[in-house]
Every structure is written in C-alpha cells, then in structure tokens.
Amino acid sequence: MYSEGVSTSERLIESTRELLWERGYVGTSPKAILERAEAGQGSMYHHFKGKPDLALAAIRRTAEELRATAEGVLGGPGTPYERIEAYLRRERDVLRGCPIGRLTMDPDIIASDELRAPVDETLDRIRERIAGIVEEGKDQGQFAPSLDGEAIAATVLATVQGGYVLARASGSPAAFDAGVRGLLSLLAPDRPA
Amino acid sequence: MYSEGVSTSERLIESTRELLWERGYVGTSPKAILERAEAGQGSMYHHFKGKPDLALAAIRRTAEELRATAEGVLGGPGTPYERIEAYLRRERDVLRGCPIGRLTMDPDIIASDELRAPVDETLDRIRERIAGIVEEGKDQGQFAPSLDGEAIAATVLATVQGGYVLARASGSPAAFDAGVRGLLSLLAPDRPA
DNA sequence: GTCTATATAACGATAGAC
DNA sequence: GTCTATCGTTATATAGAC
C-alpha cells in the first residue's frame, strides 16, 4: 500500500485525512487509521497525543490544501464573473462531499474550538476572497452596484456546500451541477431582467 | 422527562429523532437512546429489530415533518417570489442544522438505500415544489423566461443546506442569513441589471 | 412489554519490552 | 520508534426471567 520512504507519522496523517473525509470524526476510529496506515498502536501514540491531536494535524493539512485549490481558480485569469464560474465549476469529486465542510456536521468537531478553528478559517477566507472578487466586478460594472459582495460570497459558498448535500442524498452529481447552473444564470452579467 | 401516557415505542422514536439531529447516525448509540427515552434494553429490541430499524422510523417521521413545514410556507399566500422568500426566511434553528440534510454526511446512511431513501425523497419533493413555483413566476412574468426552474430550485435548496454548513463552521447564524440575502437579491424581480 | 444478565467486538488509551 | 499486552468502557445484540 505504502512505498518505502514515507514516514510512519506521514502515513498516519494521510490515512486520517482519508478517513475523516469518508466517515467524519465520530465515524473514524484509531483502529481503522492504524490499519490503513499499516502502523501499530504504539506508533500513533508516540507521534500524537491521541485521536484529537492526530485529527487536528490531518484537518490542518486538508484545510491548507483546500485553500490552495480555491486560490488556484479564484486567483486565475479572467473577469470576476469568470473566476467565480471557474470556482463553481472546478473539478470535484461531488459524491465524496467537501472534506472540510462535512466536518461541520460532526458533533465532536463542533464541540471543540480547536478542531473547529481550521474549518471556520478556511471557509471564512474563501468567502472573503470571493467577496472581494464580487466587489471588483461591481467596480468594473460587471455586477450591479446593488449587490453585496459579502452576501453573494456566502451564497456562492453555500451553493457549493449545499450542492454536495443534494448530490449525496440522490446518489448523483446532477443536483450539484443544477444548483451551480442556477446560481450562474442568476449571476450572469448579461442576464435578461 | 416524559409525561405519563406516552408509549415506550413513541419515546424511543422521539429520542432517536433528537439524537440523530444532534449527533447523526454513527454518533448515536442505542445506549444513549435508551437513557433519553427512559427505557430499558429489552423495550427497544421488542419494538424494533435494532438500531437501523429504529432509525428508519425516526427518519421517516422527521422527513414527513420537514415536508409538511416546507409545504406550509411554499403553499402559502403571495407571489412566487414571496413564497420562495418565505421558504428561505422561515424560522430555523440554524446552528442545529437540517435534521434531514445532515444525514447525507453520515456514511452509514449513504451506504444503506433504505435509510437514504426518505432523505432523498424529501429533498427531491421540496425541490420539485420550488421548481414549479419558479415556473409559475416565469408564466406570470415575475421571473425571466431564461431561468430554469429545476436549476433555480436546486440553487435555493443548496443555499439553505450550505447555509447551515457555513453557520455551524463559524458558530453563528450570520453566514446563513447572508447567503439567503445574497440569493434573494439575485432573485428579486425588480433587481437592477 | 419490560427487566436483568450476558456476550462479542470495538473504542480509545496506557505500560513496558525491545 | 515500534511492538505486544492489557485496561476500562462502550456498542450492539441476544437470552430468558418476570
């Protein structure tokens, strides 16, 4: 499963990342992590204080990765509308859901300020980034001056996060795509009144 | 906790509904259900085949309740826009999340067609209801003919479901409200181009 | 219908040998 | 740094008395 040269602590973090994405925090057991990482009980408690500590390391890395991915499209070329469209349409494994957003449904994550912090910060920063792009679009006359950047940014992010919910409920990415399509049709600069 | 006259099986279902909402399926144990229902081990396995069977009864009831609540506002008075606004702005315990939508992040729910079915059906029927209202609005000239009812309906539902995610991440309902506000501003019939 | 007793496995963590 | 052994608790379910 794992090639030589990857450290045990590295394998533990990567396995935890996968399991948190698939099963959430409550649904992920140390035993499952150890099996996937091909590591023994002792290794985990040597490198990490326990399940919450290991999960924190995993969540931080996933959060960092998600922020980078988002910035990759939002900071790309194109008009404000095009960059938001690129964000909404970027390749996604829709049925797997959002590795960060899904954690908000985990009671133990929400109960812990430390575990919730990277989730909150990640979504918040992407939201701020989108809000700025909307304001940019207003300055350029691409979006109506009446639009509130912060509010539109929340709508964009919510459409994505909620799209995952609809898709997983139906077992098909179609509802996610429909939601994105609907939002883009409302947002389109040349939308008929 | 429970007044006389409420049957044990009733208390079991209600307790399960609460716990599924708070902690999801994976995070809810029979023991926790029994304690909350003030029932013994034997009662639960007398009335239900096991945890999945009890959960199914609980989910079905919650699904039914949610559909009725949605129909209550979507079938209310007002123009199509006003009815959609009423749906988006209806009173919600935002930080608790959606009792049906949250189940889509539960691996054991998604893995079971039987448990997923009521979740899927509920969201699908609300979506269809909203899609019809959008089409109505198009017929009446309140919405642009270019809008796709199905897509807009998915956007509306996704904004709500995603709004819960953003709110729970930040520990405040503000992001939910912002997302709704943003969507309504895009949807408003008198929106400036 | 409800109770207690019991069972098997998993959970999350610690101890101490190597 | 990793391993095995062990711990006390919980998860989920069954058995059988009342």
Coordinates of C-alpha atoms (C1' of nucleotides) in Angstrom, one line a residue:
Chain A
M1 CA 0.0 0.0 0.0
Y2 CA 2.7 2.5 1.0
S3 CA 6.0 2.7 -0.8
E4 CA 9.2 2.8 1.2
G5 CA 10.5 6.1 2.5
V6 CA 7.2 7.6 3.7
S7 CA 7.5 8.1 7.4
T8 CA 5.0 6.5 9.8
S9 CA 3.7 9.8 11.1
E10 CA 3.2 10.9 7.5
R11 CA 1.2 7.7 6.8
L12 CA -0.9 8.3 9.9
I13 CA -1.8 11.8 8.9
E14 CA -2.7 10.8 5.3
S15 CA -4.8 7.8 6.5
T16 CA -6.6 10.1 8.9
R17 CA -7.3 12.6 6.2
E18 CA -8.9 9.9 4.0
L19 CA -11.0 8.5 6.8
L20 CA -12.2 11.9 8.0
W21 CA -13.3 12.6 4.5
E22 CA -15.1 9.3 4.2
R23 CA -16.5 8.8 7.6
G24 CA -16.1 12.0 9.6
Y25 CA -14.5 12.3 13.0
V26 CA -17.0 10.4 15.0
G27 CA -17.0 7.6 12.5
T28 CA -13.2 7.3 12.4
S29 CA -11.6 5.0 14.9
P30 CA -7.9 4.8 15.8
K31 CA -8.0 1.2 14.9
A32 CA -9.2 2.0 11.3
I33 CA -6.5 4.6 11.0
L34 CA -3.8 2.2 12.1
E35 CA -4.9 -0.5 9.7
R36 CA -4.9 1.9 6.8
A37 CA -1.6 3.4 7.7
E38 CA -0.1 -0.1 8.3
A39 CA 1.2 1.1 11.7
G40 CA 0.9 -0.3 15.2
Q41 CA -0.8 1.1 18.2
G42 CA 2.4 2.3 19.7
S43 CA 3.4 4.4 16.7
M44 CA 0.3 6.5 16.8
Y45 CA 0.6 7.3 20.5
H46 CA 4.3 8.0 20.1
H47 CA 3.8 10.6 17.4
F48 CA 0.4 12.1 18.5
K49 CA -1.2 12.7 21.9
G50 CA -4.3 10.8 20.8
K51 CA -7.2 10.8 18.3
P52 CA -8.0 14.6 18.6
D53 CA -4.3 15.5 18.2
L54 CA -3.9 13.4 15.1
A55 CA -7.2 14.6 13.6
L56 CA -6.1 18.2 14.1
A57 CA -2.9 17.6 12.1
A58 CA -5.0 15.9 9.4
I59 CA -7.6 18.7 9.3
R60 CA -5.0 21.4 9.2
R61 CA -3.4 19.8 6.2
T62 CA -6.7 19.3 4.4
A63 CA -7.7 22.9 5.1
E64 CA -4.4 24.2 3.7
E65 CA -4.8 22.1 0.6
L66 CA -8.4 23.3 0.1
R67 CA -7.4 26.9 0.5
A68 CA -4.7 26.5 -2.1
T69 CA -7.0 24.8 -4.5
A70 CA -9.6 27.6 -4.2
E71 CA -7.0 30.2 -4.6
G72 CA -5.8 28.4 -7.7
V73 CA -9.0 29.1 -9.5
L74 CA -10.1 32.3 -7.8
G75 CA -6.7 33.9 -8.4
G76 CA -6.6 32.7 -12.0
P77 CA -7.2 34.8 -15.2
G78 CA -10.5 36.2 -16.4
T79 CA -13.2 38.6 -15.4
P80 CA -14.7 38.5 -11.9
Y81 CA -17.6 36.5 -13.2
E82 CA -15.3 34.1 -15.0
R83 CA -13.3 33.5 -11.9
I84 CA -16.4 32.8 -9.8
E85 CA -17.6 30.5 -12.5
A86 CA -14.3 28.7 -12.5
Y87 CA -14.6 28.2 -8.8
L88 CA -18.1 26.8 -9.1
R89 CA -17.3 24.6 -12.0
R90 CA -13.9 23.3 -10.9
E91 CA -13.4 19.6 -11.0
R92 CA -14.9 18.0 -7.9
D93 CA -15.5 14.5 -6.6
V94 CA -19.0 15.6 -5.8
L95 CA -20.3 12.5 -4.2
R96 CA -17.4 12.4 -1.7
G97 CA -18.6 15.8 -0.4
C98 CA -16.3 18.6 0.9
P99 CA -13.6 17.3 3.2
I100 CA -13.8 20.5 5.2
G101 CA -17.5 21.3 5.1
R102 CA -18.6 17.8 6.1
L103 CA -16.8 18.2 9.4
T104 CA -19.4 20.9 10.4
M105 CA -21.9 18.1 10.8
D106 CA -19.7 16.3 13.3
P107 CA -20.7 16.9 16.9
D108 CA -17.3 16.4 18.3
I109 CA -15.7 18.8 15.8
I110 CA -18.2 21.5 16.7
A111 CA -17.8 20.9 20.4
S112 CA -14.1 21.6 20.1
D113 CA -12.9 25.1 19.4
E114 CA -9.5 23.7 18.4
L115 CA -10.9 21.3 15.9
R116 CA -13.5 23.7 14.5
A117 CA -11.0 26.6 14.1
P118 CA -9.3 25.4 10.8
V119 CA -12.7 24.6 9.3
D120 CA -14.0 28.0 10.2
E121 CA -10.9 29.8 9.0
T122 CA -10.8 28.0 5.7
L123 CA -14.4 28.7 4.8
D124 CA -14.1 32.3 6.0
R125 CA -11.1 33.0 4.0
I126 CA -12.6 31.6 0.8
R127 CA -15.7 33.7 1.5
E128 CA -13.7 36.9 1.9
R129 CA -11.8 36.1 -1.3
I130 CA -15.0 35.7 -3.3
A131 CA -16.5 38.8 -1.7
G132 CA -13.5 40.8 -2.9
I133 CA -13.9 39.5 -6.4
V134 CA -17.6 40.5 -6.4
E135 CA -16.7 44.0 -5.3
E136 CA -14.1 44.1 -8.1
G137 CA -16.9 43.1 -10.5
K138 CA -19.0 45.9 -9.2
D139 CA -16.2 48.4 -9.8
Q140 CA -15.8 47.2 -13.3
G141 CA -19.5 47.4 -13.9
Q142 CA -19.9 43.7 -14.5
F143 CA -22.1 43.3 -11.4
A144 CA -24.9 45.5 -10.3
P145 CA -23.9 48.1 -7.7
S146 CA -26.8 46.9 -5.5
L147 CA -25.2 43.5 -4.9
D148 CA -23.5 43.0 -1.5
G149 CA -20.2 41.2 -2.0
E150 CA -20.3 39.5 1.4
A151 CA -23.8 38.2 0.8
I152 CA -23.1 37.0 -2.7
A153 CA -20.0 35.3 -1.5
A154 CA -22.0 33.5 1.2
T155 CA -24.5 32.4 -1.5
V156 CA -21.7 31.1 -3.7
L157 CA -20.1 29.1 -1.0
A158 CA -23.5 27.8 0.4
T159 CA -24.5 26.7 -3.1
V160 CA -21.4 24.6 -3.3
Q161 CA -21.7 23.2 0.2
G162 CA -25.4 22.6 -0.2
G163 CA -24.9 21.1 -3.6
Y164 CA -22.8 18.3 -2.0
V165 CA -25.8 17.6 0.3
L166 CA -28.3 17.3 -2.6
A167 CA -25.9 15.2 -4.6
R168 CA -25.2 12.8 -1.8
A169 CA -28.9 12.5 -1.0
S170 CA -29.7 11.5 -4.5
G171 CA -26.6 9.5 -5.2
S172 CA -25.8 11.5 -8.3
P173 CA -23.8 14.7 -9.0
A174 CA -26.7 16.1 -11.1
A175 CA -28.3 18.2 -8.3
F176 CA -24.9 19.8 -7.6
D177 CA -24.5 20.7 -11.2
A178 CA -28.1 22.0 -11.4
G179 CA -27.5 24.3 -8.3
V180 CA -24.4 25.7 -9.8
R181 CA -26.1 26.3 -13.1
G182 CA -29.0 28.1 -11.4
L183 CA -26.7 30.3 -9.5
L184 CA -24.6 31.2 -12.6
S185 CA -27.7 32.0 -14.5
L186 CA -28.7 34.5 -11.8
L187 CA -25.2 35.9 -11.6
A188 CA -24.6 36.3 -15.3
P189 CA -23.7 39.8 -16.3
D190 CA -25.8 39.7 -19.4
R191 CA -28.8 38.2 -17.6
P192 CA -32.1 39.5 -19.0
A193 CA -34.1 41.4 -16.4
Chain B
M1 CA -38.8 13.9 31.5
Y2 CA -41.7 12.2 29.9
S3 CA -45.3 12.6 31.0
E4 CA -47.5 9.6 31.5
G5 CA -49.4 8.2 28.7
V6 CA -46.7 8.4 26.0
S7 CA -45.9 4.9 24.9
T8 CA -42.4 3.5 25.2
S9 CA -42.1 3.0 21.4
E10 CA -43.1 6.6 21.0
R11 CA -40.5 7.8 23.4
L12 CA -37.9 5.7 21.6
I13 CA -38.7 7.2 18.3
E14 CA -38.7 10.7 19.6
S15 CA -35.4 10.2 21.5
T16 CA -33.8 8.8 18.3
R17 CA -35.1 11.8 16.3
E18 CA -33.4 14.2 18.7
L19 CA -30.1 12.2 18.8
L20 CA -30.0 11.8 15.0
W21 CA -30.3 15.5 14.7
E22 CA -27.7 16.3 17.3
R23 CA -25.1 13.6 16.6
G24 CA -26.0 11.8 13.4
Y25 CA -26.5 8.1 12.9
V26 CA -22.9 7.0 13.5
G27 CA -22.7 9.2 16.6
T28 CA -25.9 7.8 18.1
S29 CA -25.8 4.7 20.3
P30 CA -28.6 2.5 21.4
K31 CA -27.5 3.2 25.0
A32 CA -27.9 7.0 24.5
I33 CA -31.3 6.5 23.0
L34 CA -32.4 4.3 25.9
E35 CA -31.2 6.7 28.5
R36 CA -33.0 9.6 26.9
A37 CA -36.2 7.6 26.4
E38 CA -36.0 6.3 29.9
A39 CA -36.5 2.8 28.6
G40 CA -34.6 -0.5 29.1
Q41 CA -32.7 -2.5 26.7
G42 CA -35.5 -5.1 26.3
S43 CA -38.0 -2.5 25.2
M44 CA -36.1 -1.3 22.3
Y45 CA -35.4 -4.8 20.9
H46 CA -39.0 -5.7 21.5
H47 CA -40.4 -2.8 19.4
F48 CA -37.7 -2.6 16.8
K49 CA -35.4 -5.0 15.1
G50 CA -32.3 -3.0 16.0
K51 CA -30.7 0.4 15.6
P52 CA -31.2 0.7 11.8
D53 CA -34.9 -0.2 12.2
L54 CA -35.5 2.3 14.9
A55 CA -33.5 5.0 13.0
L56 CA -35.6 4.3 9.9
A57 CA -38.8 5.0 11.9
A58 CA -37.3 8.2 13.3
I59 CA -36.0 9.4 9.9
R60 CA -39.3 8.8 8.3
R61 CA -41.2 10.8 10.8
T62 CA -38.7 13.7 10.6
A63 CA -38.9 13.6 6.8
E64 CA -42.6 13.8 7.0
E65 CA -42.5 16.7 9.4
L66 CA -40.0 18.6 7.2
R67 CA -42.1 18.1 4.1
A68 CA -45.1 19.5 5.9
T69 CA -43.2 22.5 7.2
A70 CA -41.9 23.3 3.8
E71 CA -45.3 22.9 2.2
G72 CA -46.7 25.2 4.9
V73 CA -44.6 28.2 3.6
L74 CA -44.3 27.2 -0.1
G75 CA -48.1 26.7 -0.3
G76 CA -48.8 29.9 1.5
P77 CA -50.1 33.1 0.0
G78 CA -48.1 35.5 -2.1
T79 CA -46.4 35.8 -5.4
P80 CA -43.9 33.1 -6.4
Y81 CA -41.0 35.3 -5.3
E82 CA -42.7 35.9 -2.0
R83 CA -43.3 32.2 -1.4
I84 CA -39.7 31.4 -2.1
E85 CA -38.6 34.2 0.2
A86 CA -40.9 32.8 2.9
Y87 CA -39.2 29.5 2.5
L88 CA -35.8 30.9 2.7
R89 CA -36.6 33.2 5.6
R90 CA -38.7 30.8 7.7
E91 CA -37.8 30.4 11.3
R92 CA -34.9 28.0 11.7
D93 CA -32.7 26.8 14.5
V94 CA -29.8 27.5 12.1
L95 CA -27.0 26.2 14.4
R96 CA -28.7 22.8 14.8
G97 CA -28.5 22.3 11.1
C98 CA -31.1 20.5 8.9
P99 CA -32.3 17.2 10.6
I100 CA -32.6 15.6 7.1
G101 CA -29.7 17.2 5.2
R102 CA -27.2 16.4 7.9
L103 CA -27.8 12.7 7.4
T104 CA -26.2 12.9 4.0
M105 CA -22.8 13.3 5.7
D106 CA -23.4 10.1 7.6
P107 CA -21.5 7.2 5.9
D108 CA -23.9 4.5 7.2
I109 CA -26.9 6.4 5.9
I110 CA -25.4 6.8 2.5
A111 CA -24.4 3.1 2.5
S112 CA -28.0 2.0 3.1
D113 CA -30.5 2.5 0.3
E114 CA -33.3 2.1 2.8
L115 CA -32.1 4.8 5.2
R116 CA -31.1 7.1 2.4
A117 CA -34.5 6.9 0.6
P118 CA -36.5 9.1 2.9
V119 CA -33.8 11.7 2.8
D120 CA -33.6 11.7 -0.9
E121 CA -37.4 11.8 -1.4
T122 CA -37.8 14.7 1.0
L123 CA -35.2 16.9 -0.6
D124 CA -36.4 15.9 -4.1
R125 CA -40.0 16.7 -3.4
I126 CA -39.2 20.1 -2.0
R127 CA -37.0 20.8 -5.0
E128 CA -39.8 19.9 -7.4
R129 CA -42.2 22.1 -5.4
I130 CA -39.9 25.1 -5.7
A131 CA -39.2 24.3 -9.4
G132 CA -42.9 24.5 -10.0
I133 CA -43.2 27.8 -8.2
V134 CA -40.4 29.3 -10.3
E135 CA -42.1 28.2 -13.5
E136 CA -45.2 29.8 -12.2
G137 CA -43.3 33.0 -11.7
K138 CA -42.0 32.8 -15.2
D139 CA -45.5 32.4 -16.5
Q140 CA -46.6 35.5 -14.6
G141 CA -43.6 37.4 -15.8
Q142 CA -42.1 37.8 -12.4
F143 CA -39.0 35.8 -13.3
A144 CA -37.1 35.9 -16.6
P145 CA -38.1 33.3 -19.1
S146 CA -34.4 32.3 -19.4
L147 CA -34.4 30.9 -15.9
D148 CA -34.6 27.1 -15.5
G149 CA -37.0 26.2 -12.7
E150 CA -35.2 23.0 -11.8
A151 CA -31.8 24.7 -11.6
I152 CA -33.1 27.6 -9.6
A153 CA -34.8 25.2 -7.2
A154 CA -31.6 23.3 -6.7
T155 CA -29.8 26.6 -6.0
V156 CA -32.4 27.6 -3.5
L157 CA -32.2 24.3 -1.6
A158 CA -28.4 24.3 -1.8
T159 CA -28.2 27.8 -0.4
V160 CA -30.2 26.6 2.6
Q161 CA -28.3 23.4 3.1
G162 CA -25.0 25.1 2.6
G163 CA -26.0 28.0 4.8
Y164 CA -26.2 25.5 7.7
V165 CA -22.7 24.4 7.0
L166 CA -21.3 28.0 7.0
A167 CA -23.2 28.9 10.1
R168 CA -22.1 25.8 12.0
A169 CA -18.5 26.4 11.0
S170 CA -18.5 29.9 12.3
G171 CA -20.7 29.2 15.3
S172 CA -23.1 31.9 14.2
P173 CA -26.3 32.1 12.1
A174 CA -24.9 35.2 10.3
A175 CA -23.5 33.4 7.4
F176 CA -26.7 31.5 6.8
D177 CA -28.6 34.8 6.7
A178 CA -26.0 36.4 4.4
G179 CA -26.3 33.5 1.9
V180 CA -30.1 33.9 1.9
R181 CA -29.9 37.6 1.5
G182 CA -27.5 37.2 -1.4
L183 CA -29.7 34.7 -3.2
L184 CA -32.8 36.9 -2.7
S185 CA -31.0 39.9 -4.1
L186 CA -30.2 37.9 -7.2
L187 CA -33.7 36.5 -7.5
A188 CA -35.6 39.8 -6.8
P189 CA -37.9 40.6 -9.7
D190 CA -37.0 44.3 -9.6
R191 CA -33.3 43.7 -9.5
P192 CA -31.3 46.2 -11.5
A193 CA -29.4 44.7 -14.3
Chain C
dG1 C1' -43.9 -5.5 27.4
dT2 C1' -40.2 -4.8 30.4
dC3 C1' -36.4 -6.2 33.1
dT4 C1' -31.6 -8.0 34.1
dA5 C1' -27.9 -10.8 32.7
dT6 C1' -24.7 -11.9 29.5
dA7 C1' -21.8 -11.9 25.1
dT8 C1' -18.6 -10.4 21.5
dA9 C1' -16.4 -7.0 19.5
dA10 C1' -14.7 -2.4 19.1
dC11 C1' -13.2 2.2 21.3
dG12 C1' -9.6 5.0 23.0
dA13 C1' -5.7 4.9 25.7
dT14 C1' -1.6 3.3 28.6
dA15 C1' 2.5 0.3 30.0
dG16 C1' 6.5 -1.5 29.3
dA17 C1' 9.5 -4.6 26.5
dC18 C1' 12.6 -4.3 22.6
Chain D
dG1 C1' 10.2 4.3 17.2
dT2 C1' 7.7 0.3 17.1
dC3 C1' 5.7 -3.8 19.2
dT4 C1' 2.5 -6.5 22.1
dA5 C1' -0.2 -6.8 26.2
dT6 C1' -3.5 -5.0 28.8
dC7 C1' -7.1 -1.8 30.6
dG8 C1' -11.7 0.0 31.5
dT9 C1' -15.6 1.5 28.8
dT10 C1' -18.9 1.4 25.2
dA11 C1' -21.5 -0.6 21.0
dT12 C1' -24.9 -3.6 19.5
dA13 C1' -27.4 -7.5 20.3
dT14 C1' -29.4 -11.9 22.5
dA15 C1' -31.4 -14.8 26.3
dG16 C1' -34.5 -15.7 29.4
dA17 C1' -37.0 -14.4 33.8
dC18 C1' -41.0 -11.9 35.2

